[in-house]
Short mmCIF file of C-alpha atoms in Angstrom, two decimals:
data_model
loop_
_atom_site.label_atom_id
_atom_site.label_comp_id
_atom_site.label_asym_id
_atom_site.label_seq_id
_atom_site.Cartn_x
_atom_site.Cartn_y
_atom_site.Cartn_z
CA UNK L 249 146.05 161.61 33.69
CA UNK L 250 143.08 163.33 32.09
CA UNK L 251 141.87 166.77 33.12
CA UNK L 252 138.76 165.41 34.92
CA UNK L 253 140.89 162.93 36.84
CA UNK L 254 143.29 165.68 37.92
CA UNK L 255 140.40 167.75 39.23
CA UNK L 256 138.99 164.69 40.95
CA UNK L 257 142.31 164.23 42.78
CA UNK L 258 141.82 167.66 44.36
CA UNK L 259 138.62 166.56 46.05
CA UNK L 260 140.26 163.25 47.02
CA UNK L 261 142.92 165.19 48.93
CA UNK L 262 140.37 167.56 50.46
CA UNK L 263 138.20 164.68 51.63
CA UNK L 264 141.19 162.96 53.24
CA UNK L 265 142.25 166.11 55.08
CA UNK L 266 138.71 166.93 56.19
CA UNK L 267 138.26 163.47 57.64
CA UNK L 268 141.66 162.59 59.11
CA UNK L 269 142.90 165.93 60.46
CA UNK L 270 140.33 166.03 63.31
CA UNK L 271 139.77 162.27 63.58
CA UNK L 272 141.88 161.83 66.72
CA UNK L 273 141.45 165.46 67.81
CA UNK L 274 137.67 165.46 68.34
CA UNK L 275 137.88 162.55 70.83
CA UNK L 276 140.65 164.46 72.63
CA UNK L 277 138.38 167.52 72.66
CA UNK L 278 135.47 165.47 74.02
CA UNK L 279 137.68 163.71 76.55
CA UNK L 280 138.98 167.02 77.90
CA UNK L 281 135.43 167.90 78.96
CA UNK L 282 134.20 164.49 80.12
CA UNK L 283 134.99 160.84 80.75
CA UNK L 284 137.30 158.82 78.52
CA UNK L 285 134.39 156.64 77.43
CA UNK L 286 132.75 159.74 75.92
CA UNK L 287 135.71 160.06 73.56
CA UNK L 288 134.81 156.69 72.07
CA UNK L 289 131.26 157.84 71.38
CA UNK L 290 132.56 160.89 69.50
CA UNK L 291 134.11 158.87 66.69
CA UNK L 292 131.45 156.18 66.99
CA UNK L 293 128.82 158.80 66.12
CA UNK L 294 130.91 159.90 63.14
CA UNK L 295 131.37 156.40 61.82
CA UNK L 296 127.87 155.09 62.47
CA UNK L 297 126.40 158.10 60.67
CA UNK L 298 128.84 157.42 57.86
CA UNK L 299 127.68 153.84 57.54
CA UNK L 300 124.01 154.78 57.53
CA UNK L 301 124.53 157.42 54.86
CA UNK L 302 126.75 155.17 52.75
CA UNK L 303 123.87 152.74 52.45
CA UNK L 304 121.66 155.55 51.14
CA UNK L 305 124.22 157.25 48.89
CA UNK L 306 123.65 155.10 45.77
CA UNK L 307 120.02 156.27 45.80
CA UNK L 308 121.11 159.89 46.44
CA UNK L 309 123.49 159.78 43.49
CA UNK L 310 120.86 158.17 41.29
CA UNK L 311 118.53 161.10 42.03
CA UNK L 312 120.91 164.07 42.00
CA UNK L 313 123.99 162.90 40.06
CA UNK L 314 127.63 162.64 41.10
CA UNK L 315 128.55 166.31 41.01
CA UNK L 316 125.73 167.61 43.19
CA UNK L 317 126.23 164.77 45.62
CA UNK L 318 129.96 165.45 45.85
CA UNK L 319 129.42 169.18 46.50
CA UNK L 320 126.98 168.38 49.30
CA UNK L 321 129.37 165.83 50.77
CA UNK L 322 132.32 168.23 50.87
CA UNK L 323 130.22 170.97 52.48
CA UNK L 324 128.81 168.67 55.15
CA UNK L 325 132.22 167.19 55.89
CA UNK L 326 133.86 170.50 56.73
CA UNK L 327 131.44 173.22 57.80
CA UNK L 328 129.73 171.68 60.89
CA UNK L 329 132.95 171.37 62.87
CA UNK L 330 132.96 175.15 63.36
CA UNK L 331 130.10 174.67 65.84
CA UNK L 332 132.62 173.22 68.28
CA UNK L 333 134.14 176.71 68.56
CA UNK L 334 130.91 178.11 69.99
CA UNK L 335 130.20 178.34 73.76
CA UNK L 336 128.01 175.24 73.54
CA UNK L 337 130.65 173.30 71.58
CA UNK L 338 132.03 171.42 74.60
CA UNK L 339 128.67 169.75 75.34
CA UNK L 340 128.78 166.07 74.40
CA UNK L 341 125.48 166.29 72.54
CA UNK L 342 126.91 169.02 70.30
CA UNK L 343 130.08 167.03 69.63
CA UNK L 344 128.00 164.01 68.69
CA UNK L 345 125.66 166.05 66.46
CA UNK L 346 128.60 167.63 64.63
CA UNK L 347 130.18 164.26 63.99
CA UNK L 348 126.89 162.81 62.78
CA UNK L 349 126.61 165.50 60.10
CA UNK L 350 130.30 165.20 59.20
CA UNK L 351 129.89 161.44 58.91
CA UNK L 352 127.05 161.90 56.44
CA UNK L 353 129.20 164.24 54.36
CA UNK L 354 132.14 161.87 54.37
CA UNK L 355 129.92 158.99 53.30
CA UNK L 356 128.66 160.88 50.28
CA UNK L 357 132.21 161.87 49.33
CA UNK L 358 133.65 158.36 49.45
CA UNK L 359 130.77 156.47 47.85
CA UNK L 360 129.88 158.94 45.10
CA UNK L 361 133.49 160.00 44.62
CA UNK L 362 134.85 156.45 44.64
CA UNK L 363 132.45 155.23 41.96
CA UNK L 364 133.09 158.31 39.82
CA UNK L 365 136.85 157.87 40.16
CA UNK L 366 136.72 154.26 39.00
CA UNK L 367 134.65 155.30 35.98
CA UNK L 368 137.16 158.03 35.04
CA UNK L 369 140.04 155.56 34.65
CA UNK L 370 140.39 153.43 31.49
CA UNK L 371 139.61 149.78 32.12
CA UNK L 372 142.90 148.55 30.71
CA UNK L 373 144.88 150.71 33.19
CA UNK L 374 142.48 150.66 36.13
CA UNK L 375 144.85 148.83 38.48
CA UNK L 376 147.63 151.37 37.96
CA UNK L 377 145.22 154.31 38.01
CA UNK L 378 143.51 153.33 41.23
CA UNK L 379 146.90 152.72 42.84
CA UNK L 380 147.81 156.31 42.02
CA UNK L 381 144.52 157.64 43.39
CA UNK L 382 145.02 155.58 46.55
CA UNK L 383 148.48 157.08 47.00
CA UNK L 384 147.21 160.62 46.43
CA UNK L 385 144.55 160.11 49.09
CA UNK L 386 146.80 158.13 51.41
CA UNK L 387 149.59 160.69 51.77
CA UNK L 388 147.32 163.48 53.12
CA UNK L 389 145.75 160.96 55.50
CA UNK L 390 149.22 159.86 56.58
CA UNK L 391 150.22 163.43 57.39
CA UNK L 392 146.91 164.83 58.62
CA UNK L 393 146.22 162.30 61.38
CA UNK L 394 149.42 162.85 63.41
CA UNK L 395 149.51 166.55 62.46
CA UNK L 396 146.10 167.08 64.04
CA UNK L 397 147.19 165.27 67.20
CA UNK L 398 150.32 167.43 67.41
CA UNK L 399 148.68 170.72 66.44
CA UNK L 400 145.79 170.57 68.92
CA UNK L 401 147.95 170.99 72.07
CA UNK L 402 150.39 173.38 70.36
CA UNK L 403 148.08 175.64 68.31
CA UNK L 404 144.75 174.92 69.94
CA UNK L 405 141.66 173.02 68.89
CA UNK L 406 140.35 176.08 67.04
CA UNK L 407 143.16 176.04 64.49
CA UNK L 408 142.54 172.37 63.68
CA UNK L 409 138.80 172.89 63.34
CA UNK L 410 139.11 175.94 61.07
CA UNK L 411 141.47 174.15 58.68
CA UNK L 412 139.15 171.14 58.69
CA UNK L 413 136.27 173.38 57.60
CA UNK L 414 138.14 175.35 54.92
CA UNK L 415 139.91 172.58 52.99
CA UNK L 416 136.79 170.66 51.83
CA UNK L 417 134.99 173.92 51.01
CA UNK L 418 137.91 175.05 48.84
CA UNK L 419 137.68 171.83 46.80
CA UNK L 420 134.04 172.53 45.88
CA UNK L 421 135.22 174.87 43.09
CA UNK L 422 136.80 171.91 41.24
CA UNK L 423 133.62 169.83 41.08
CA UNK L 424 132.11 171.60 38.01
CA UNK L 425 135.16 170.43 36.03
CA UNK L 426 134.10 166.81 36.54
CA UNK L 427 131.89 165.12 33.91
CA UNK L 428 128.15 165.35 34.53
CA UNK L 429 127.89 161.60 34.78
CA UNK L 430 124.66 160.27 36.26
CA UNK L 431 124.36 156.99 38.11
CA UNK L 432 122.38 154.15 36.65
CA UNK L 433 118.73 154.09 37.61
CA UNK L 434 119.39 150.64 38.97
CA UNK L 435 121.83 152.00 41.57
CA UNK L 436 119.15 152.61 44.19
CA UNK L 437 118.12 148.96 43.98
CA UNK L 438 121.57 147.38 43.69
CA UNK L 439 122.59 147.68 47.35
CA UNK L 440 120.11 145.12 48.60
CA UNK L 441 121.19 142.65 45.94
CA UNK L 442 124.82 143.30 46.77
CA UNK L 443 124.30 142.58 50.46
CA UNK L 444 122.78 139.22 49.53
CA UNK L 445 125.89 138.23 47.57
CA UNK L 446 128.31 136.25 49.72
CA UNK L 447 131.10 136.98 47.22
CA UNK L 448 130.88 140.65 48.24
CA UNK L 449 129.98 140.24 51.91
CA UNK L 450 132.87 137.90 52.78
CA UNK L 451 135.70 140.28 51.78
CA UNK L 452 133.84 143.16 53.44
CA UNK L 453 133.55 141.20 56.70
CA UNK L 454 137.27 140.37 56.66
CA UNK L 455 138.15 144.01 56.20
CA UNK L 456 135.69 145.10 58.92
CA UNK L 457 137.59 143.00 61.48
CA UNK L 458 140.77 144.98 60.85
CA UNK L 459 138.90 148.27 60.57
CA UNK L 460 137.50 147.81 64.08
CA UNK L 461 141.06 147.89 65.40
CA UNK L 462 141.84 150.95 63.29
CA UNK L 463 138.98 152.78 65.01
CA UNK L 464 140.47 151.90 68.39
CA UNK L 465 143.92 153.14 67.37
CA UNK L 466 142.85 156.60 66.19
CA UNK L 467 140.38 157.10 69.04
CA UNK L 468 142.16 155.74 72.11
CA UNK L 469 145.90 155.52 71.38
CA UNK L 470 146.54 159.21 72.20
CA UNK L 471 144.74 158.71 75.52
CA UNK L 472 146.43 155.38 76.25
CA UNK L 473 149.95 156.83 76.00
CA UNK L 474 149.12 160.27 77.38
CA UNK L 475 151.71 159.87 80.15
CA UNK L 476 154.57 159.27 77.73
CA UNK L 477 157.11 161.91 76.71
CA UNK L 478 154.83 163.24 74.00
CA UNK L 479 156.37 161.57 70.94
CA UNK L 480 154.71 158.16 71.04
CA UNK L 481 151.17 158.97 69.88
CA UNK L 482 152.16 161.28 67.00
CA UNK L 483 154.83 158.82 65.85
CA UNK L 484 152.50 155.83 66.03
CA UNK L 485 149.75 157.71 64.22
CA UNK L 486 152.27 158.58 61.50
CA UNK L 487 153.70 155.08 61.14
CA UNK L 488 150.33 153.35 60.99
CA UNK L 489 148.98 155.15 57.88
CA UNK L 490 152.47 155.27 56.35
CA UNK L 491 152.76 151.50 56.55
CA UNK L 492 149.18 151.14 55.30
CA UNK L 493 149.87 153.35 52.29
CA UNK L 494 153.00 151.40 51.32
CA UNK L 495 151.23 148.09 51.87
CA UNK L 496 148.34 149.17 49.67
CA UNK L 497 150.70 149.98 46.85
CA UNK L 498 152.52 146.66 47.24
CA UNK L 499 149.22 144.80 47.49
CA UNK L 500 148.03 146.31 44.23
CA UNK L 501 151.10 145.12 42.35
CA UNK L 502 151.27 141.69 44.00
CA UNK L 503 147.53 141.12 43.81
CA UNK L 504 147.37 141.91 40.10
CA UNK L 505 150.07 139.33 39.43
CA UNK L 506 149.43 136.56 41.97
CA UNK L 507 145.84 137.00 43.08
CA UNK L 508 144.35 139.20 45.77
CA UNK L 509 143.14 136.27 47.87
CA UNK L 510 146.72 135.32 48.76
CA UNK L 511 147.06 138.59 50.68
CA UNK L 512 144.09 138.07 53.00
CA UNK L 513 145.66 135.73 55.59
CA UNK L 514 148.87 137.80 55.92
CA UNK L 515 146.76 140.95 56.24
CA UNK L 516 144.60 139.55 59.05
CA UNK L 517 147.63 138.09 60.84
CA UNK L 518 149.63 141.31 60.77
CA UNK L 519 146.61 143.29 61.97
CA UNK L 520 146.19 141.06 65.02
CA UNK L 521 149.91 140.97 65.85
CA UNK L 522 150.27 144.75 65.59
CA UNK L 523 147.24 145.40 67.77
CA UNK L 524 148.56 143.01 70.42
CA UNK L 525 151.92 144.81 70.44
CA UNK L 526 150.20 148.16 71.03
CA UNK L 527 148.69 146.71 74.22
CA UNK L 528 152.09 147.36 75.83
CA UNK L 529 151.11 150.99 76.35
CA UNK L 530 153.99 151.56 78.77
CA UNK L 531 156.58 150.89 76.07
CA UNK L 532 156.85 153.56 73.40
CA UNK L 533 158.99 151.29 71.22
CA UNK L 534 156.49 148.44 71.21
CA UNK L 535 153.59 150.79 70.59
CA UNK L 536 155.23 152.37 67.56
CA UNK L 537 156.39 149.01 66.15
CA UNK L 538 152.92 147.61 66.69
CA UNK L 539 151.37 150.58 64.90
CA UNK L 540 153.60 149.97 61.87
CA UNK L 541 152.87 146.23 61.79
CA UNK L 542 149.16 146.83 62.15
CA UNK L 543 149.28 149.44 59.39
CA UNK L 544 150.91 146.94 57.04
CA UNK L 545 148.18 144.37 57.62
CA UNK L 546 145.46 146.97 57.37
CA UNK L 547 146.83 148.25 54.06
CA UNK L 548 147.02 144.75 52.58
CA UNK L 549 143.38 144.15 53.47
CA UNK L 550 142.28 147.53 52.13
CA UNK L 551 143.52 146.70 48.65
CA UNK L 552 142.85 143.00 48.56
CA UNK L 553 139.24 143.12 49.74
CA UNK L 554 138.18 146.04 47.55
CA UNK L 555 139.98 144.55 44.56
CA UNK L 556 138.09 141.28 44.98
CA UNK L 557 134.77 143.07 45.24
CA UNK L 558 135.31 145.25 42.15
CA UNK L 559 136.43 142.20 40.16
CA UNK L 560 133.17 140.40 40.97
CA UNK L 561 130.74 143.02 39.60
CA UNK L 562 130.02 144.92 36.40
CA UNK L 563 130.82 148.63 36.10
CA UNK L 564 127.25 149.74 36.79
CA UNK L 565 127.54 148.15 40.25
CA UNK L 566 130.68 150.05 41.29
CA UNK L 567 128.56 152.33 43.47
CA UNK L 568 127.13 149.31 45.28
CA UNK L 569 130.62 147.91 45.91
CA UNK L 570 131.82 151.29 47.15
CA UNK L 571 128.87 151.55 49.55
CA UNK L 572 129.31 148.04 50.97
CA UNK L 573 133.09 148.27 51.34
CA UNK L 574 133.04 151.73 52.90
CA UNK L 575 130.16 150.65 55.11
CA UNK L 576 132.25 147.74 56.40
CA UNK L 577 135.17 150.11 56.94
CA UNK L 578 133.24 152.63 59.00
CA UNK L 579 130.96 150.18 60.81
CA UNK L 580 134.05 148.30 61.91
CA UNK L 581 135.74 151.48 63.14
CA UNK L 582 132.61 152.58 64.98
CA UNK L 583 132.15 149.18 66.62
CA UNK L 584 135.74 149.23 67.83
CA UNK L 585 135.35 152.67 69.38
CA UNK L 586 132.11 151.74 71.16
CA UNK L 587 133.44 148.39 72.37
CA UNK L 588 136.64 149.72 73.88
CA UNK L 589 134.78 152.67 75.42
CA UNK L 590 132.60 150.15 77.26
CA UNK L 591 135.53 147.90 78.26
CA UNK L 592 137.47 150.82 79.75
CA UNK L 593 134.95 151.07 82.57
CA UNK L 594 136.21 147.74 83.93
CA UNK L 595 139.76 147.44 82.58
CA UNK L 596 142.78 149.38 81.40
CA UNK L 597 143.89 150.22 77.88
CA UNK L 598 146.28 147.26 77.67
CA UNK L 599 143.58 144.67 78.34
CA UNK L 600 141.20 146.43 75.97
CA UNK L 601 143.76 146.43 73.14
CA UNK L 602 144.46 142.71 73.67
CA UNK L 603 140.74 141.97 73.44
CA UNK L 604 140.57 143.89 70.17
CA UNK L 605 143.47 141.82 68.81
CA UNK L 606 141.59 138.65 69.77
CA UNK L 607 138.45 139.76 67.94
CA UNK L 608 140.43 140.03 64.68
CA UNK L 609 141.48 136.37 64.71
CA UNK L 610 138.12 134.81 63.64
CA UNK L 611 138.51 136.62 60.32
CA UNK L 612 141.30 134.14 59.53
CA UNK L 613 138.64 131.51 58.87
CA UNK L 614 137.02 133.63 56.17
CA UNK L 615 140.42 134.66 54.81
CA UNK L 616 141.50 131.04 54.39
CA UNK L 617 138.19 130.19 52.74
CA UNK L 618 138.64 133.02 50.22
CA UNK L 619 142.20 131.87 49.58
CA UNK L 620 141.18 128.47 48.26
CA UNK L 621 141.80 128.12 44.50
CA UNK L 622 138.11 127.58 43.82
CA UNK L 623 137.30 130.94 45.34
CA UNK L 624 139.73 132.91 43.21
CA UNK L 625 137.84 135.12 40.74
CA UNK L 626 138.49 134.55 37.06
CA UNK L 627 140.72 137.17 35.50
CA UNK L 628 142.26 138.13 38.83
CA UNK L 629 145.33 139.50 37.05
CA UNK L 630 143.32 142.62 36.22
CA UNK L 631 142.03 143.23 39.76
CA UNK L 632 141.79 146.74 41.13
CA UNK L 633 143.67 148.71 43.73
CA UNK L 634 141.89 150.44 46.59
CA UNK L 635 140.64 154.00 46.28
CA UNK L 636 141.25 156.30 49.23
CA UNK L 637 138.14 158.41 48.86
#
């Protein structure tokens, strides 16, 4: 626990709060002023902008360095949401524009911050160190997502949006304490090479399948169970990240000892089963159990896929891995939001959730392929654990 790493943990927490606190609230805000399908576009805009910027962030870091990039990311993540408090804030075009800018800020935070975090941890203790960083980032996400959903109807959207703006801005003061490490000049050219490497694309594609369902959960679950007694959505949105956080920690320990590829099939299976259970939107018990099961599978895949990708590159390519993995994460979430938004025009939430569960199943083919002994990376006992931000 060095001083730079401690300061880096502050921005990890701030990034998690700035992203997750309004993640389910902004779709609620958009849905209150328009059709339910518009709510899906709110988070889709956030996540698609995130993906686009993640692809460009290695080049941004190469030009400006980690510290400047991280300051810009934190500012863009928080400040724009205050525009939703203006008279024009309820217009869908404003909601989408705000989320586009916030998505760009989040992308810079996770790609630049993730690569910097990995470099700050000694190689011989990287698995343990990244597990700790993942826990530090996972707990705020665990609490912020359901807290935002609960706080919006009780305290108002304004309170959620103001906190979202202030927390990332407050973390900016810790960035000068980080080392002035510059990215390799090869970083801006490494992304294209990385996308041509099947050993990196396969784990990213597996994770994207589960991430698409995660986007559906945070965007549409509060709307799907809106007629319940009021406890189902906050409880489910608490259990899902809680289970994911615990599963990530377990996956880090098990993967380091037995190989990360062994966790892929269980992760995909649990993701599909949990999503199918949440299709029973009329049963609060099944929805909450499904959220926990899905969270467990999602957490396993978070750690296992990122661990495989880090183990297959040299340190100078960590930024490329971070960009590809986070791109798969956010592209999957955005695709899920858009897809279900379109399906809702011809079906109910239950059918839409079952369709999402079905789309996860093809990832089992890739997961089984990665699990073959020949596919296991050499030296898997020193694989990494996922970084939250």
